[in-house]
Short mmCIF file of C-alpha atoms in Angstrom, two decimals:
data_model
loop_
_atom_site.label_atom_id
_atom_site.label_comp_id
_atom_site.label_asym_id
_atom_site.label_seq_id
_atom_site.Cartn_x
_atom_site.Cartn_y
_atom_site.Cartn_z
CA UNK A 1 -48.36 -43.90 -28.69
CA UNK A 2 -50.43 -41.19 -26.63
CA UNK A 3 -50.74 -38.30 -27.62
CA UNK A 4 -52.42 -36.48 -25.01
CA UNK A 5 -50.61 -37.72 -22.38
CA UNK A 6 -49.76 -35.35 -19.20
CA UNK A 7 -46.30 -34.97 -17.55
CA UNK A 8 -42.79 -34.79 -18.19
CA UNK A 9 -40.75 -37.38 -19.94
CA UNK A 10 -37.21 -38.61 -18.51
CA UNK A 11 -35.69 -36.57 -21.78
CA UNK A 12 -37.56 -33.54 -20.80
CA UNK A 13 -36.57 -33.54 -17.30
CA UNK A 14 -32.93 -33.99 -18.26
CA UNK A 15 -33.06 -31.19 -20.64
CA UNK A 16 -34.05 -29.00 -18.41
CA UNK A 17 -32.15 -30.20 -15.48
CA UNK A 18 -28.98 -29.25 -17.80
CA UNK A 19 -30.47 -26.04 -18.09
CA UNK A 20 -30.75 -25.20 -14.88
CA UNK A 21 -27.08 -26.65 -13.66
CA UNK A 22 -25.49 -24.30 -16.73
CA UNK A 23 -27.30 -21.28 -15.38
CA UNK A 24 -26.03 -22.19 -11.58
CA UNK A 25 -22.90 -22.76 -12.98
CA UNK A 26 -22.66 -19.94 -15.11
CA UNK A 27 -23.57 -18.11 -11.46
CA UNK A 28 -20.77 -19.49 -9.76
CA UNK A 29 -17.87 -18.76 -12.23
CA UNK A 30 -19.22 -15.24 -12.32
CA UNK A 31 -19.62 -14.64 -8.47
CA UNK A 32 -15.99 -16.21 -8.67
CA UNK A 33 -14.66 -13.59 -10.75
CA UNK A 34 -16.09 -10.40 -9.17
CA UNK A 35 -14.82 -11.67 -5.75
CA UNK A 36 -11.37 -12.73 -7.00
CA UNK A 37 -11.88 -8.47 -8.62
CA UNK A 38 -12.63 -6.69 -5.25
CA UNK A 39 -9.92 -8.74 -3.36
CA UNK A 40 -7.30 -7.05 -6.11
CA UNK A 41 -9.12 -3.87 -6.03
CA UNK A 42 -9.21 -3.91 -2.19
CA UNK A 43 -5.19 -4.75 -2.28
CA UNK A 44 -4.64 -2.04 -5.31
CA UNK A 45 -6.26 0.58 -2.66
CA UNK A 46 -4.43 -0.41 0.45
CA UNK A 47 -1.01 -0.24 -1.37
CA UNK A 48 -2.14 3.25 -2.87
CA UNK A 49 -3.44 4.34 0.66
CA UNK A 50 0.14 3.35 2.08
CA UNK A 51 2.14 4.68 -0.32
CA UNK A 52 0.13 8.45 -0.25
CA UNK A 53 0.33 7.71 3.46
CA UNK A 54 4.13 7.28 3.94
CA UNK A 55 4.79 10.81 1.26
CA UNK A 56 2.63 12.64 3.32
CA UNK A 57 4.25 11.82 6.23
CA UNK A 58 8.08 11.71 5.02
CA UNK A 59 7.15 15.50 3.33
CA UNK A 60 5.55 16.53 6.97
CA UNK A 61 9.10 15.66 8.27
CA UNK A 62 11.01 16.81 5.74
CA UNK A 63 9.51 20.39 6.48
CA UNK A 64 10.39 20.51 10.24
CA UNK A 65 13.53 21.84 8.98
CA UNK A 66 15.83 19.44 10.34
CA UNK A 67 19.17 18.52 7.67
CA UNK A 68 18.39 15.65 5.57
CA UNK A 69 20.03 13.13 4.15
CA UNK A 70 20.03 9.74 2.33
CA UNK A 71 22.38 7.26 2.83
CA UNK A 72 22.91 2.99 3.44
CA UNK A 73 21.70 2.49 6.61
CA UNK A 74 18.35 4.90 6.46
CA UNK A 75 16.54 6.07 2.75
CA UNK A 76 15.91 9.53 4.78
CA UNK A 77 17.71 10.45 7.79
CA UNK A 78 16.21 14.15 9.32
CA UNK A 79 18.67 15.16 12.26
CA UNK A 80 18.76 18.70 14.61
CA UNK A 81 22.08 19.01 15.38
CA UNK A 82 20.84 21.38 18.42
CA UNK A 83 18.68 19.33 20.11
CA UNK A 84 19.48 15.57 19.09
CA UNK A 85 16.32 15.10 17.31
CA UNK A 86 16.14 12.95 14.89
CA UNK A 87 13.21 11.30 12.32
CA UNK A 88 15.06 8.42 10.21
CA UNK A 89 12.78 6.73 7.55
CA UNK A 90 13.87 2.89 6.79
CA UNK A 91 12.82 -0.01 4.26
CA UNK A 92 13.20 -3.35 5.77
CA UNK A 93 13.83 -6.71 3.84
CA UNK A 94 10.46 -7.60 4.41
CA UNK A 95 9.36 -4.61 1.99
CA UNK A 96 8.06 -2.37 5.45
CA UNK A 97 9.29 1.00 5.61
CA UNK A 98 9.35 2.06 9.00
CA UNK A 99 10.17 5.53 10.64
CA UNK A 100 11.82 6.17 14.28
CA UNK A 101 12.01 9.51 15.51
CA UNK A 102 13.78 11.20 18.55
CA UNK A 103 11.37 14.19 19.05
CA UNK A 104 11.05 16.58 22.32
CA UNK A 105 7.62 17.78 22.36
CA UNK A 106 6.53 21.32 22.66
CA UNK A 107 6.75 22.85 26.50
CA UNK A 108 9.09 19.57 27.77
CA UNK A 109 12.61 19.07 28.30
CA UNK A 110 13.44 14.97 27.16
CA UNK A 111 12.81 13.57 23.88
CA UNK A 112 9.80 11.20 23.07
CA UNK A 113 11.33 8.10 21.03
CA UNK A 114 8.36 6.59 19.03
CA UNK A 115 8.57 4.49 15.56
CA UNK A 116 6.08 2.98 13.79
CA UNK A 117 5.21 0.65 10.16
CA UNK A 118 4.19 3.24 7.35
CA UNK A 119 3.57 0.34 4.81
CA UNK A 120 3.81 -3.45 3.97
CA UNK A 121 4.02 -3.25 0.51
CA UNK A 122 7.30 -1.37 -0.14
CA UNK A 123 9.50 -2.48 -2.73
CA UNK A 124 11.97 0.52 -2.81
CA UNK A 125 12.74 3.84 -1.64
CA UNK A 126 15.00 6.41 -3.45
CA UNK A 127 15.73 9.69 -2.00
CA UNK A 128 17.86 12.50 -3.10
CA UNK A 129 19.08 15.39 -0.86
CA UNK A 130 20.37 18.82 -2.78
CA UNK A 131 20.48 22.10 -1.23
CA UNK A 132 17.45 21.83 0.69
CA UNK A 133 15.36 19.45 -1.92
CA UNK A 134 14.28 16.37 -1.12
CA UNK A 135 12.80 14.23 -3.89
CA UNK A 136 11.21 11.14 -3.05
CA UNK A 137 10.67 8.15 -5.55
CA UNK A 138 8.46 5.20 -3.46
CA UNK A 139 7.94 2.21 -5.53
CA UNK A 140 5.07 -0.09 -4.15
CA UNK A 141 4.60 -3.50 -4.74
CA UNK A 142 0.89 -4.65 -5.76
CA UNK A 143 0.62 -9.06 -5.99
CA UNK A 144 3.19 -10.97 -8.19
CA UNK A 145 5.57 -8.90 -9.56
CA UNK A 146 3.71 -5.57 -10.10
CA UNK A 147 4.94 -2.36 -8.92
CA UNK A 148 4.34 1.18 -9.44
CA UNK A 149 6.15 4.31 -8.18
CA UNK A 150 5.04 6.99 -6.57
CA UNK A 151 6.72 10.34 -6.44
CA UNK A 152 7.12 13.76 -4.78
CA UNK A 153 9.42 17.28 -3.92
CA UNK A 154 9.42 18.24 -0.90
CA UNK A 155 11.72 21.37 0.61
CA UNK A 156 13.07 22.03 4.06
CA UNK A 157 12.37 25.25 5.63
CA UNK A 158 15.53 25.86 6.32
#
């Protein structure tokens, strides 16, 4: 047996080429997880985002002073009975809630008809309409079977 011999045996070489594929590995799984993180975080956000969104928007309505109601066909229905305008706010099958509005802009005589997607992620809407109070209860849906509601008062000016 040598004993000042130079260079790696097979046994060291092996040792530390399982070393070096647990610390890659160990890597991986961990780059993994904090990308499998921000894609949920990113999601959590976006449904958030939509959610604030849509209330801001459905209160911005809501104080045009236009009657509101709720009913089957629309969660929010705003309608002038002067002019014909309307701003109805929907939630689709598909969990969008959409809003179509009937609106004649300032200094013109026809309506405008636009409508647009507020959000993707909507799982319900509830609306209640009493003496002028509107209260709002938006329930988003996050991946799986998450939700979480989201809720505001708003009053009409007139």
């Amino acid at each position: 047996m040598l004993r000042n011999a130079k260079g790696l045996t097979a046994i060291e070489l092996m040792g530390a080429l399982a070393i070096a594929l647990l610390v890659i590995g160990t890597l991986i799984v961990l780059l993994g997880q904090s990308h499998s993180s921000a894609v949920r975080i990113a999601l959590r956000e976006t449904v958030q985002q939509e959610a604030e969104d849509s209330l801001r928007h459905m209160v911005s309505a809501i104080r045009t002073g236009f009657a509101a109601t709720a009913g089957a066909d629309y969660a929010l229905s705003l309608d002038n009975a002067e002019t014909g305008e309307y701003i109805r706010y929907r939630r689709l099958a598909d969990g969008r809630l959409t809003f179509e509005s009937s609106r004649i802009p300032e200094g013109a005589d026809t309506a405008v008809a636009l409508g647009a997607t507020l959000s993707h992620h909507t799982e319900s809407v509830e609306v209640s309409v009493a003496e002028g109070r509107v209260s709002i209860a938006l329930t988003m849906r996050y991946e799986g079977s998450r939700t979480e509601t989201f809720r505001t008062v708003a009053y009409t000016l007139r």
